[in-house]
């Protein structure tokens, strides 16, 4: 598969999690590979003068209700972490560090991180979660934790966040089919149709 | 049909317009009647510390792009008014004034108002639009404009807005199936499934 699509997400995005369970299959159906691009939404929210959906009165309560209902509809068991929103900084840094040489492994790591956060309800801001996931994948967790504390590894994530911002990523998930942006797990059907028809 | 569902919308909501073209048919499919409930989102946005989507950097541009794409997908020709967002105060007042005695006529009026705003791109904040639509429906427009300037008619709309707020209406469209809220044109498929299954 030479063609790709871009899958932007924040590890703390409930709807990003739901989309992550479908995006690879959806891309493959159309002969594409989904390139996973974890980002941090903090800078985008700042530019928008926004907080996360969950922190907004009325909308926040609805959004979690909507998420639970969506997950039940898709038969996806979910357990939301106690502290929401939050930042999965260690995992996001580790993703790009590993991705440089081993993109397939980085994607596996991302899937497991998502699973720990939204299926197990674990705290994704803690290095312990990353360490456990790394060990499961046969990665030396102590070496990984040391690596992600280095300035250049930290900077790499910030560069990716800047690039996502420059591309107009303001939410999670956001999928780009070539230059066409789709925001939300609820746009996956349109992504499917867009790929099938080549746009409309 | 004894059962109903509630369709809340703001006349200046692009996605409310798209939903308005489908909601009656969707309700009827399940033996229900859609009760149309125009509201003003200003007070809800104030409580949320929000502006409308369209005014938010990054998100605003995307939202209009998404709307155009959605409309094209559904083969709905649209022409967005120059001034967005705005308030269709005359139409919203007229709706509840007429609705008291003639709900079917009020719904017809609402459909025509939506059409003028999002199909013709007309300014829905102006009484001229309401007057034109009223005349088309055989309503004395001068009498209607006099009626909606009365304090009790103005108050009736505000009471409806308060009730919508109290029910948790924070966006447009919002559909309530019994007490289950669904936000967005993109949740109509879930509304359909919810009605079919009786929830999940």
PDB file of N, CA and C in Angstrom, chain A residues 33-89:
ATOM      1  N   UNK A  33      -2.936   3.065   4.042  1.00  0.00           N
ATOM      2  CA  UNK A  33      -2.422   2.815   5.382  1.00  0.00           C
ATOM      3  C   UNK A  33      -2.717   4.033   6.244  1.00  0.00           C
ATOM      4  N   UNK A  34      -3.210   3.793   7.456  1.00  0.00           N
ATOM      5  CA  UNK A  34      -3.458   4.898   8.377  1.00  0.00           C
ATOM      6  C   UNK A  34      -2.165   5.252   9.103  1.00  0.00           C
ATOM      7  N   UNK A  35      -1.726   6.486   8.945  1.00  0.00           N
ATOM      8  CA  UNK A  35      -0.546   6.974   9.667  1.00  0.00           C
ATOM      9  C   UNK A  35      -1.038   7.602  10.966  1.00  0.00           C
ATOM     10  N   UNK A  36      -0.649   7.014  12.076  1.00  0.00           N
ATOM     11  CA  UNK A  36      -1.104   7.510  13.377  1.00  0.00           C
ATOM     12  C   UNK A  36      -0.243   8.698  13.805  1.00  0.00           C
ATOM     13  N   UNK A  37      -0.895   9.750  14.255  1.00  0.00           N
ATOM     14  CA  UNK A  37      -0.189  10.966  14.643  1.00  0.00           C
ATOM     15  C   UNK A  37      -0.734  11.511  15.956  1.00  0.00           C
ATOM     16  N   UNK A  38      -0.266  10.927  17.087  1.00  0.00           N
ATOM     17  CA  UNK A  38      -0.713  11.476  18.369  1.00  0.00           C
ATOM     18  C   UNK A  38      -0.298  12.936  18.507  1.00  0.00           C
ATOM     19  N   UNK A  39      -1.170  13.727  19.076  1.00  0.00           N
ATOM     20  CA  UNK A  39      -0.838  15.134  19.306  1.00  0.00           C
ATOM     21  C   UNK A  39      -1.365  15.555  20.672  1.00  0.00           C
ATOM     22  N   UNK A  40      -1.069  16.772  21.050  1.00  0.00           N
ATOM     23  CA  UNK A  40      -1.599  17.335  22.297  1.00  0.00           C
ATOM     24  C   UNK A  40      -2.502  18.487  21.906  1.00  0.00           C
ATOM     25  N   UNK A  41      -3.697  18.503  22.428  1.00  0.00           N
ATOM     26  CA  UNK A  41      -4.648  19.526  21.989  1.00  0.00           C
ATOM     27  C   UNK A  41      -4.535  20.827  22.770  1.00  0.00           C
ATOM     28  N   UNK A  42      -3.745  20.822  23.850  1.00  0.00           N
ATOM     29  CA  UNK A  42      -3.607  22.033  24.662  1.00  0.00           C
ATOM     30  C   UNK A  42      -3.330  23.298  23.854  1.00  0.00           C
ATOM     31  N   UNK A  43      -2.295  23.301  22.999  1.00  0.00           N
ATOM     32  CA  UNK A  43      -1.984  24.511  22.227  1.00  0.00           C
ATOM     33  C   UNK A  43      -3.118  24.932  21.289  1.00  0.00           C
ATOM     34  N   UNK A  44      -3.790  23.972  20.677  1.00  0.00           N
ATOM     35  CA  UNK A  44      -4.911  24.305  19.787  1.00  0.00           C
ATOM     36  C   UNK A  44      -6.048  24.928  20.602  1.00  0.00           C
ATOM     37  N   UNK A  45      -6.353  24.321  21.746  1.00  0.00           N
ATOM     38  CA  UNK A  45      -7.429  24.867  22.583  1.00  0.00           C
ATOM     39  C   UNK A  45      -7.097  26.293  23.008  1.00  0.00           C
ATOM     40  N   UNK A  46      -5.818  26.520  23.296  1.00  0.00           N
ATOM     41  CA  UNK A  46      -5.401  27.863  23.701  1.00  0.00           C
ATOM     42  C   UNK A  46      -5.653  28.865  22.567  1.00  0.00           C
ATOM     43  N   UNK A  47      -5.278  28.467  21.344  1.00  0.00           N
ATOM     44  CA  UNK A  47      -5.473  29.338  20.180  1.00  0.00           C
ATOM     45  C   UNK A  47      -6.957  29.599  19.934  1.00  0.00           C
ATOM     46  N   UNK A  48      -7.784  28.618  20.279  1.00  0.00           N
ATOM     47  CA  UNK A  48      -9.223  28.733  20.055  1.00  0.00           C
ATOM     48  C   UNK A  48      -9.935  29.441  21.216  1.00  0.00           C
ATOM     49  N   UNK A  49      -9.184  29.695  22.299  1.00  0.00           N
ATOM     50  CA  UNK A  49      -9.825  30.265  23.484  1.00  0.00           C
ATOM     51  C   UNK A  49     -10.768  29.272  24.133  1.00  0.00           C
ATOM     52  N   UNK A  50     -10.439  27.988  23.973  1.00  0.00           N
ATOM     53  CA  UNK A  50     -11.326  26.923  24.442  1.00  0.00           C
ATOM     54  C   UNK A  50     -10.701  26.085  25.546  1.00  0.00           C
ATOM     55  N   UNK A  51     -11.549  25.414  26.289  1.00  0.00           N
ATOM     56  CA  UNK A  51     -11.116  24.309  27.126  1.00  0.00           C
ATOM     57  C   UNK A  51     -11.552  23.042  26.388  1.00  0.00           C
ATOM     58  N   UNK A  52     -11.288  21.892  26.970  1.00  0.00           N
ATOM     59  CA  UNK A  52     -11.783  20.683  26.325  1.00  0.00           C
ATOM     60  C   UNK A  52     -13.298  20.625  26.502  1.00  0.00           C
ATOM     61  N   UNK A  53     -13.944  19.915  25.596  1.00  0.00           N
ATOM     62  CA  UNK A  53     -15.395  19.704  25.653  1.00  0.00           C
ATOM     63  C   UNK A  53     -15.871  19.330  27.059  1.00  0.00           C
ATOM     64  N   UNK A  54     -15.092  18.440  27.685  1.00  0.00           N
ATOM     65  CA  UNK A  54     -15.525  17.878  28.964  1.00  0.00           C
ATOM     66  C   UNK A  54     -15.631  18.927  30.059  1.00  0.00           C
ATOM     67  N   UNK A  55     -14.902  20.034  29.890  1.00  0.00           N
ATOM     68  CA  UNK A  55     -14.892  21.051  30.938  1.00  0.00           C
ATOM     69  C   UNK A  55     -15.976  22.108  30.737  1.00  0.00           C
ATOM     70  N   UNK A  56     -16.700  22.028  29.614  1.00  0.00           N
ATOM     71  CA  UNK A  56     -17.721  23.023  29.318  1.00  0.00           C
ATOM     72  C   UNK A  56     -19.045  22.617  29.964  1.00  0.00           C
ATOM     73  N   UNK A  57     -19.666  23.555  30.739  1.00  0.00           N
ATOM     74  CA  UNK A  57     -20.957  23.233  31.355  1.00  0.00           C
ATOM     75  C   UNK A  57     -21.963  22.748  30.302  1.00  0.00           C
ATOM     76  N   UNK A  58     -22.872  21.923  30.671  1.00  0.00           N
ATOM     77  CA  UNK A  58     -23.909  21.337  29.804  1.00  0.00           C
ATOM     78  C   UNK A  58     -23.291  20.396  28.766  1.00  0.00           C
ATOM     79  N   UNK A  59     -22.434  20.931  27.908  1.00  0.00           N
ATOM     80  CA  UNK A  59     -21.820  20.123  26.859  1.00  0.00           C
ATOM     81  C   UNK A  59     -20.984  18.981  27.442  1.00  0.00           C
ATOM     82  N   UNK A  60     -20.238  19.265  28.514  1.00  0.00           N
ATOM     83  CA  UNK A  60     -19.357  18.262  29.105  1.00  0.00           C
ATOM     84  C   UNK A  60     -20.119  17.015  29.541  1.00  0.00           C
ATOM     85  N   UNK A  61     -21.218  17.225  30.264  1.00  0.00           N
ATOM     86  CA  UNK A  61     -22.025  16.088  30.718  1.00  0.00           C
ATOM     87  C   UNK A  61     -22.601  15.322  29.531  1.00  0.00           C
ATOM     88  N   UNK A  62     -23.100  16.085  28.564  1.00  0.00           N
ATOM     89  CA  UNK A  62     -23.672  15.427  27.383  1.00  0.00           C
ATOM     90  C   UNK A  62     -22.605  14.612  26.655  1.00  0.00           C
ATOM     91  N   UNK A  63     -21.421  15.197  26.511  1.00  0.00           N
ATOM     92  CA  UNK A  63     -20.365  14.533  25.730  1.00  0.00           C
ATOM     93  C   UNK A  63     -20.019  13.166  26.326  1.00  0.00           C
ATOM     94  N   UNK A  64     -19.960  13.074  27.646  1.00  0.00           N
ATOM     95  CA  UNK A  64     -19.638  11.782  28.258  1.00  0.00           C
ATOM     96  C   UNK A  64     -20.811  10.800  28.104  1.00  0.00           C
ATOM     97  N   UNK A  65     -22.011  11.319  28.197  1.00  0.00           N
ATOM     98  CA  UNK A  65     -23.196  10.481  27.988  1.00  0.00           C
ATOM     99  C   UNK A  65     -23.205   9.944  26.546  1.00  0.00           C
ATOM    100  N   UNK A  66     -22.908  10.848  25.617  1.00  0.00           N
ATOM    101  CA  UNK A  66     -22.857  10.500  24.200  1.00  0.00           C
ATOM    102  C   UNK A  66     -21.770   9.451  23.942  1.00  0.00           C
ATOM    103  N   UNK A  67     -20.629   9.637  24.605  1.00  0.00           N
ATOM    104  CA  UNK A  67     -19.524   8.683  24.449  1.00  0.00           C
ATOM    105  C   UNK A  67     -19.943   7.288  24.935  1.00  0.00           C
ATOM    106  N   UNK A  68     -20.534   7.232  26.120  1.00  0.00           N
ATOM    107  CA  UNK A  68     -20.965   5.930  26.663  1.00  0.00           C
ATOM    108  C   UNK A  68     -21.976   5.248  25.736  1.00  0.00           C
ATOM    109  N   UNK A  69     -22.906   6.045  25.234  1.00  0.00           N
ATOM    110  CA  UNK A  69     -23.941   5.500  24.355  1.00  0.00           C
ATOM    111  C   UNK A  69     -23.341   5.011  23.040  1.00  0.00           C
ATOM    112  N   UNK A  70     -22.390   5.804  22.524  1.00  0.00           N
ATOM    113  CA  UNK A  70     -21.704   5.453  21.274  1.00  0.00           C
ATOM    114  C   UNK A  70     -20.927   4.146  21.448  1.00  0.00           C
ATOM    115  N   UNK A  71     -20.222   4.064  22.569  1.00  0.00           N
ATOM    116  CA  UNK A  71     -19.410   2.870  22.831  1.00  0.00           C
ATOM    117  C   UNK A  71     -20.300   1.633  22.971  1.00  0.00           C
ATOM    118  N   UNK A  72     -21.414   1.776  23.681  1.00  0.00           N
ATOM    119  CA  UNK A  72     -22.347   0.642  23.827  1.00  0.00           C
ATOM    120  C   UNK A  72     -22.892   0.225  22.469  1.00  0.00           C
ATOM    121  N   UNK A  73     -23.209   1.203  21.632  1.00  0.00           N
ATOM    122  CA  UNK A  73     -23.746   0.909  20.299  1.00  0.00           C
ATOM    123  C   UNK A  73     -22.733   0.103  19.493  1.00  0.00           C
ATOM    124  N   UNK A  74     -21.451   0.423  19.682  1.00  0.00           N
ATOM    125  CA  UNK A  74     -20.405  -0.276  18.931  1.00  0.00           C
ATOM    126  C   UNK A  74     -19.859  -1.491  19.690  1.00  0.00           C
ATOM    127  N   UNK A  75     -20.525  -1.829  20.786  1.00  0.00           N
ATOM    128  CA  UNK A  75     -20.091  -2.961  21.618  1.00  0.00           C
ATOM    129  C   UNK A  75     -18.635  -2.858  22.061  1.00  0.00           C
ATOM    130  N   UNK A  76     -18.235  -1.654  22.420  1.00  0.00           N
ATOM    131  CA  UNK A  76     -16.881  -1.431  22.920  1.00  0.00           C
ATOM    132  C   UNK A  76     -16.971  -1.179  24.429  1.00  0.00           C
ATOM    133  N   UNK A  77     -16.424  -2.099  25.245  1.00  0.00           N
ATOM    134  CA  UNK A  77     -16.444  -1.841  26.687  1.00  0.00           C
ATOM    135  C   UNK A  77     -15.489  -0.699  27.023  1.00  0.00           C
ATOM    136  N   UNK A  78     -15.946   0.236  27.822  1.00  0.00           N
ATOM    137  CA  UNK A  78     -15.077   1.363  28.177  1.00  0.00           C
ATOM    138  C   UNK A  78     -15.075   1.612  29.675  1.00  0.00           C
ATOM    139  N   UNK A  79     -13.941   2.087  30.148  1.00  0.00           N
ATOM    140  CA  UNK A  79     -13.816   2.527  31.540  1.00  0.00           C
ATOM    141  C   UNK A  79     -12.996   3.812  31.506  1.00  0.00           C
ATOM    142  N   UNK A  80     -13.643   4.921  31.792  1.00  0.00           N
ATOM    143  CA  UNK A  80     -12.993   6.217  31.661  1.00  0.00           C
ATOM    144  C   UNK A  80     -12.154   6.504  32.922  1.00  0.00           C
ATOM    145  N   UNK A  81     -10.916   6.993  32.742  1.00  0.00           N
ATOM    146  CA  UNK A  81     -10.079   7.309  33.915  1.00  0.00           C
ATOM    147  C   UNK A  81     -10.749   8.333  34.829  1.00  0.00           C
ATOM    148  N   UNK A  82     -10.429   8.269  36.104  1.00  0.00           N
ATOM    149  CA  UNK A  82     -11.025   9.210  37.063  1.00  0.00           C
ATOM    150  C   UNK A  82     -10.716  10.650  36.698  1.00  0.00           C
ATOM    151  N   UNK A  83      -9.451  10.924  36.392  1.00  0.00           N
ATOM    152  CA  UNK A  83      -9.055  12.300  36.093  1.00  0.00           C
ATOM    153  C   UNK A  83      -9.151  12.553  34.588  1.00  0.00           C
ATOM    154  N   UNK A  84     -10.099  13.381  34.232  1.00  0.00           N
ATOM    155  CA  UNK A  84     -10.294  13.773  32.827  1.00  0.00           C
ATOM    156  C   UNK A  84     -10.586  15.264  32.811  1.00  0.00           C
ATOM    157  N   UNK A  85     -10.035  16.044  31.860  1.00  0.00           N
ATOM    158  CA  UNK A  85      -9.017  15.639  30.887  1.00  0.00           C
ATOM    159  C   UNK A  85      -7.640  15.527  31.545  1.00  0.00           C
ATOM    160  N   UNK A  86      -6.693  15.054  30.777  1.00  0.00           N
ATOM    161  CA  UNK A  86      -5.346  14.857  31.288  1.00  0.00           C
ATOM    162  C   UNK A  86      -4.401  14.790  30.076  1.00  0.00           C
ATOM    163  N   UNK A  87      -3.108  14.609  30.328  1.00  0.00           N
ATOM    164  CA  UNK A  87      -2.143  14.556  29.226  1.00  0.00           C
ATOM    165  C   UNK A  87      -1.346  13.259  29.282  1.00  0.00           C
ATOM    166  N   UNK A  88      -1.285  12.552  28.192  1.00  0.00           N
ATOM    167  CA  UNK A  88      -0.487  11.323  28.137  1.00  0.00           C
ATOM    168  C   UNK A  88       0.868  11.660  27.528  1.00  0.00           C
ATOM    169  N   UNK A  89       1.555  12.558  28.199  1.00  0.00           N
ATOM    170  CA  UNK A  89       2.833  13.056  27.695  1.00  0.00           C
ATOM    171  C   UNK A  89       3.875  11.952  27.500  1.00  0.00           C
TER     172      UNK A  89
END
